[in-house]
């Protein structure tokens, strides 16, 4: 009998399941071909629904892999979604951003190991999603960046907490403040990625890792996963991010960001 998350159809996700001698490995692929797997509200709802379905399975998978279709991992927030935030009130944005973060960071609450197979570019919130996973395999030639400040908004999707948590305040702060772009080899050198391989090998490397994890005692791994992270601390950071982004979205600087993207030019910020 097929599991619920195998049989349900999704608009912006694809799901694959691999049965092994030691149990099931589930792969989730972001799939928004029209905009480089950018995050929409509907994708977020689908993602959270799928994570909830996996958590409710009587027999949990031994590991979950998150990757992307269309030769990319995730280009970040969808432009139409971002534009809609500029048209809402502060209170609406604060509420909606907190909910939006929760859709994707629900992966943090999965009681099994989650591997990010970052098979191509991951920008902004897309990169934040990989930080919310337990282990990461990056593509050598992939381009990765927390570009939030370059768009006139405070970092979101938990990045202001997850980046310093994984990399320390010095390097984590540097990546957030500068919005600089780095590649997979850099990610491996600083310990962010377990490994960095050519793009075509990323998913296979992640599957090898998942197979290795499936040999461990599942109950022990589940308990470890629950004890590794403090959701309370992350939740506090998410509330601050939502409030900060809500203010930024109604600023002149963010309106300039949207205008500059549509006009294909660099934004000119005024601090208003």
Tab-separated table of C-alpha atoms in Angstrom:
chain	number	residue	atom	x	y	z
A	1	UNK	CA	0.000	0.000	0.000
A	2	UNK	CA	1.299	3.448	-0.899
A	3	UNK	CA	1.776	6.081	1.762
A	4	UNK	CA	-0.351	9.211	1.788
A	5	UNK	CA	2.480	11.485	0.791
A	6	UNK	CA	3.274	9.235	-2.190
A	7	UNK	CA	-0.210	9.317	-3.628
A	8	UNK	CA	-1.100	12.989	-3.185
A	9	UNK	CA	-0.457	15.251	-6.156
A	10	UNK	CA	1.230	18.611	-5.621
A	11	UNK	CA	1.511	21.579	-7.939
A	12	UNK	CA	4.934	22.803	-6.858
A	13	UNK	CA	6.505	19.676	-5.357
A	14	UNK	CA	7.486	16.222	-6.505
A	15	UNK	CA	7.886	13.289	-4.121
A	16	UNK	CA	9.837	10.091	-4.613
A	17	UNK	CA	10.143	7.151	-2.231
A	18	UNK	CA	12.893	4.542	-2.216
A	19	UNK	CA	12.504	1.319	-0.261
A	20	UNK	CA	15.740	-0.103	1.129
A	21	UNK	CA	16.615	-3.069	3.314
A	22	UNK	CA	16.592	-0.733	6.307
A	23	UNK	CA	13.488	1.304	5.514
A	24	UNK	CA	12.152	4.054	3.309
A	25	UNK	CA	13.973	7.159	2.075
A	26	UNK	CA	11.736	10.002	0.910
A	27	UNK	CA	12.882	12.685	-1.528
A	28	UNK	CA	11.068	16.016	-1.885
A	29	UNK	CA	11.810	18.138	-4.956
A	30	UNK	CA	10.899	21.818	-5.242
A	31	UNK	CA	9.421	22.239	-8.702
A	32	UNK	CA	8.375	25.677	-9.924
A	33	UNK	CA	9.773	25.641	-13.483
A	34	UNK	CA	8.470	29.089	-14.438
A	35	UNK	CA	10.571	30.879	-11.808
A	36	UNK	CA	13.566	28.735	-10.850
A	37	UNK	CA	11.747	26.982	-7.994
A	38	UNK	CA	10.975	30.285	-6.282
A	39	UNK	CA	8.843	30.058	-3.165
A	40	UNK	CA	5.155	30.869	-3.546
A	41	UNK	CA	2.483	30.864	-0.862
A	42	UNK	CA	0.930	27.772	-2.451
A	43	UNK	CA	4.274	25.959	-2.495
A	44	UNK	CA	4.640	26.746	1.201
A	45	UNK	CA	1.225	25.331	2.008
A	46	UNK	CA	1.991	22.198	0.003
A	47	UNK	CA	5.367	21.812	1.692
A	48	UNK	CA	3.927	22.096	5.193
A	49	UNK	CA	1.141	19.673	4.306
A	50	UNK	CA	3.639	17.139	3.040
A	51	UNK	CA	5.862	17.431	6.112
A	52	UNK	CA	2.802	16.956	8.317
A	53	UNK	CA	1.830	13.842	6.332
A	54	UNK	CA	5.295	12.351	6.737
A	55	UNK	CA	5.256	12.998	10.485
A	56	UNK	CA	1.928	11.156	10.764
A	57	UNK	CA	3.155	7.971	9.075
A	58	UNK	CA	2.994	4.890	11.300
A	59	UNK	CA	6.479	3.935	10.141
A	60	UNK	CA	8.659	6.980	9.604
A	61	UNK	CA	11.186	7.111	6.765
A	62	UNK	CA	14.790	6.624	7.775
A	63	UNK	CA	15.788	9.895	6.104
A	64	UNK	CA	14.363	12.691	3.973
A	65	UNK	CA	16.171	14.415	1.097
A	66	UNK	CA	15.162	17.879	-0.115
A	67	UNK	CA	16.341	18.948	-3.549
A	68	UNK	CA	15.223	20.895	-6.607
A	69	UNK	CA	14.136	20.234	-10.144
A	70	UNK	CA	14.921	22.435	-13.158
A	71	UNK	CA	18.701	22.381	-12.566
A	72	UNK	CA	18.392	24.699	-9.549
A	73	UNK	CA	17.577	24.405	-5.860
A	74	UNK	CA	15.610	27.591	-5.116
A	75	UNK	CA	15.801	31.205	-6.270
A	76	UNK	CA	14.195	32.497	-3.062
A	77	UNK	CA	10.881	34.304	-2.683
A	78	UNK	CA	8.646	34.556	-5.721
A	79	UNK	CA	8.568	38.067	-7.222
A	80	UNK	CA	4.772	38.265	-7.317
A	81	UNK	CA	4.641	37.207	-3.673
A	82	UNK	CA	7.197	39.846	-2.704
A	83	UNK	CA	5.302	42.490	-4.651
A	84	UNK	CA	2.104	41.586	-2.799
A	85	UNK	CA	3.839	42.273	0.524
A	86	UNK	CA	4.600	45.835	-0.580
A	87	UNK	CA	0.859	46.391	-0.983
A	88	UNK	CA	-0.158	45.133	2.472
A	89	UNK	CA	-0.162	46.789	5.886
A	90	UNK	CA	2.489	46.322	8.548
A	91	UNK	CA	0.211	44.108	10.652
A	92	UNK	CA	-0.787	41.946	7.677
A	93	UNK	CA	2.835	41.436	6.673
A	94	UNK	CA	3.930	40.623	10.200
A	95	UNK	CA	1.268	37.932	10.447
A	96	UNK	CA	1.793	36.570	6.933
A	97	UNK	CA	5.587	36.438	7.115
A	98	UNK	CA	5.516	34.485	10.359
A	99	UNK	CA	3.140	31.995	8.757
A	100	UNK	CA	5.209	31.802	5.570
A	101	UNK	CA	8.392	31.018	7.497
A	102	UNK	CA	6.558	28.257	9.339
A	103	UNK	CA	5.512	26.551	6.122
A	104	UNK	CA	9.079	25.778	5.063
A	105	UNK	CA	10.789	25.584	8.442
A	106	UNK	CA	8.353	22.836	9.420
A	107	UNK	CA	11.137	20.640	8.068
A	108	UNK	CA	13.045	21.450	11.241
A	109	UNK	CA	10.411	19.539	13.211
A	110	UNK	CA	10.701	16.314	11.240
A	111	UNK	CA	11.909	13.651	13.729
A	112	UNK	CA	14.221	12.045	11.148
A	113	UNK	CA	17.466	13.228	9.528
A	114	UNK	CA	16.914	15.678	6.660
A	115	UNK	CA	19.536	16.158	3.961
A	116	UNK	CA	19.566	19.178	1.666
A	117	UNK	CA	20.788	18.083	-1.776
A	118	UNK	CA	21.533	21.600	-2.975
A	119	UNK	CA	21.850	20.783	-6.649
A	120	UNK	CA	22.165	24.347	-7.926
A	121	UNK	CA	21.730	27.981	-6.984
A	122	UNK	CA	20.066	28.722	-3.618
A	123	UNK	CA	19.326	32.361	-2.876
A	124	UNK	CA	17.774	34.183	0.086
A	125	UNK	CA	14.966	32.156	1.633
A	126	UNK	CA	15.978	29.212	-0.559
A	127	UNK	CA	19.387	29.134	1.117
A	128	UNK	CA	17.707	29.535	4.506
A	129	UNK	CA	15.743	26.345	3.842
A	130	UNK	CA	18.996	24.409	3.456
A	131	UNK	CA	20.186	25.813	6.801
A	132	UNK	CA	17.037	24.408	8.373
A	133	UNK	CA	18.046	20.903	7.300
A	134	UNK	CA	20.397	18.690	9.292
A	135	UNK	CA	23.041	17.994	6.658
A	136	UNK	CA	23.903	19.662	3.361
A	137	UNK	CA	25.513	18.571	0.102
A	138	UNK	CA	26.303	21.550	-2.149
A	139	UNK	CA	27.165	21.812	-5.835
A	140	UNK	CA	30.690	22.972	-6.572
A	141	UNK	CA	29.457	25.409	-9.198
A	142	UNK	CA	26.314	26.523	-7.358
A	143	UNK	CA	25.858	30.152	-6.374
A	144	UNK	CA	24.622	30.803	-2.836
A	145	UNK	CA	23.735	34.071	-1.159
A	146	UNK	CA	21.689	35.686	1.596
A	147	UNK	CA	20.754	38.626	-0.612
A	148	UNK	CA	18.101	40.077	1.705
A	149	UNK	CA	19.794	43.402	2.484
A	150	UNK	CA	20.462	43.915	-1.222
A	151	UNK	CA	16.698	43.761	-1.705
A	152	UNK	CA	16.033	46.279	1.029
A	153	UNK	CA	14.707	43.815	3.612
A	154	UNK	CA	15.853	42.270	6.867
A	155	UNK	CA	16.970	38.612	6.527
A	156	UNK	CA	14.081	36.187	6.978
A	157	UNK	CA	13.133	32.500	6.961
A	158	UNK	CA	15.165	32.062	10.153
A	159	UNK	CA	18.452	33.067	8.529
A	160	UNK	CA	19.325	35.628	11.222
A	161	UNK	CA	19.294	32.737	13.725
A	162	UNK	CA	20.331	29.750	11.614
A	163	UNK	CA	23.357	31.356	9.990
A	164	UNK	CA	25.104	32.317	13.262
A	165	UNK	CA	23.996	28.991	14.770
A	166	UNK	CA	25.784	27.035	12.043
A	167	UNK	CA	28.712	29.328	11.254
A	168	UNK	CA	29.219	31.482	14.341
A	169	UNK	CA	28.490	35.184	14.625
A	170	UNK	CA	31.558	36.299	12.690
A	171	UNK	CA	31.112	34.339	9.461
A	172	UNK	CA	27.344	34.056	9.784
A	173	UNK	CA	27.068	37.801	10.317
A	174	UNK	CA	29.385	38.467	7.399
A	175	UNK	CA	27.235	36.491	4.958
A	176	UNK	CA	24.080	38.242	6.163
A	177	UNK	CA	25.509	41.766	6.244
A	178	UNK	CA	27.316	41.658	2.903
A	179	UNK	CA	24.907	39.458	0.956
A	180	UNK	CA	28.006	38.091	-0.773
A	181	UNK	CA	27.815	35.129	-3.122
A	182	UNK	CA	29.797	31.959	-2.413
A	183	UNK	CA	30.105	28.568	-4.053
A	184	UNK	CA	29.895	24.985	-2.855
A	185	UNK	CA	33.598	24.630	-2.254
A	186	UNK	CA	33.518	27.577	0.141
A	187	UNK	CA	30.509	26.044	1.905
A	188	UNK	CA	32.456	22.840	2.455
A	189	UNK	CA	35.618	24.642	3.580
A	190	UNK	CA	33.767	26.500	6.360
A	191	UNK	CA	31.843	23.421	7.523
A	192	UNK	CA	28.443	24.530	6.255
A	193	UNK	CA	28.286	21.659	3.769
A	194	UNK	CA	29.250	18.105	4.574
A	195	UNK	CA	30.456	17.802	1.005
A	196	UNK	CA	30.586	19.710	-2.267
A	197	UNK	CA	30.541	17.828	-5.565
A	198	UNK	CA	29.755	18.585	-9.214
A	199	UNK	CA	26.102	19.482	-9.699
A	200	UNK	CA	25.257	16.236	-11.503
A	201	UNK	CA	26.502	14.219	-8.509
A	202	UNK	CA	24.745	16.110	-5.689
A	203	UNK	CA	21.598	14.001	-5.429
A	204	UNK	CA	23.479	10.695	-5.642
A	205	UNK	CA	25.864	11.858	-2.914
A	206	UNK	CA	22.884	12.811	-0.755
A	207	UNK	CA	21.290	9.410	-1.365
A	208	UNK	CA	24.516	7.648	-0.320
A	209	UNK	CA	24.436	9.678	2.883
A	210	UNK	CA	20.767	8.819	3.452
A	211	UNK	CA	21.517	5.113	2.965
A	212	UNK	CA	24.313	5.383	5.511
A	213	UNK	CA	21.990	7.101	8.007
A	214	UNK	CA	19.371	4.401	7.489
A	215	UNK	CA	21.776	1.885	9.055
A	216	UNK	CA	21.609	3.692	12.404
A	217	UNK	CA	19.022	2.890	15.070
A	218	UNK	CA	15.918	4.910	14.087
A	219	UNK	CA	14.648	5.548	17.627
A	220	UNK	CA	18.042	6.868	18.692
A	221	UNK	CA	18.190	9.170	15.670
A	222	UNK	CA	14.682	10.438	16.339
A	223	UNK	CA	15.516	11.264	19.945
A	224	UNK	CA	18.742	12.934	18.862
A	225	UNK	CA	16.909	15.034	16.302
A	226	UNK	CA	14.480	16.249	18.957
A	227	UNK	CA	17.331	17.186	21.294
A	228	UNK	CA	19.648	18.877	18.796
A	229	UNK	CA	17.642	22.021	18.304
A	230	UNK	CA	15.783	24.580	20.343
A	231	UNK	CA	12.608	25.529	18.490
A	232	UNK	CA	11.886	28.097	21.217
A	233	UNK	CA	14.988	30.117	20.315
A	234	UNK	CA	14.291	29.892	16.585
A	235	UNK	CA	10.666	30.874	17.131
A	236	UNK	CA	11.758	33.991	18.999
A	237	UNK	CA	14.047	34.928	16.099
A	238	UNK	CA	11.262	34.341	13.572
A	239	UNK	CA	8.975	36.754	15.407
A	240	UNK	CA	11.666	39.457	15.267
A	241	UNK	CA	12.317	38.752	11.581
A	242	UNK	CA	8.624	38.956	10.725
A	243	UNK	CA	8.301	42.327	12.453
A	244	UNK	CA	11.435	43.704	10.792
A	245	UNK	CA	10.475	42.487	7.326
A	246	UNK	CA	6.934	43.815	7.804
A	247	UNK	CA	8.381	47.312	8.306
A	248	UNK	CA	10.748	46.951	5.372
A	249	UNK	CA	8.054	45.781	2.963
A	250	UNK	CA	6.140	49.058	3.313
A	251	UNK	CA	9.266	51.221	2.932
A	252	UNK	CA	10.215	53.305	-0.100
A	253	UNK	CA	13.407	51.262	-0.368
A	254	UNK	CA	11.492	48.046	-0.937
A	255	UNK	CA	9.221	49.707	-3.486
A	256	UNK	CA	12.430	50.755	-5.221
A	257	UNK	CA	13.585	47.122	-5.121
A	258	UNK	CA	10.463	45.927	-6.945
A	259	UNK	CA	10.719	48.743	-9.478
A	260	UNK	CA	14.398	48.048	-10.139
A	261	UNK	CA	13.761	44.323	-10.683
A	262	UNK	CA	11.031	45.061	-13.207
A	263	UNK	CA	13.266	47.616	-14.941
A	264	UNK	CA	16.290	45.270	-14.762
A	265	UNK	CA	18.636	47.723	-13.064
A	266	UNK	CA	20.372	48.179	-9.729
A	267	UNK	CA	18.209	49.698	-6.969
A	268	UNK	CA	19.000	53.125	-5.541
A	269	UNK	CA	18.162	53.104	-1.828
A	270	UNK	CA	17.461	56.264	0.150
A	271	UNK	CA	16.861	54.844	3.621
A	272	UNK	CA	13.194	55.779	3.635
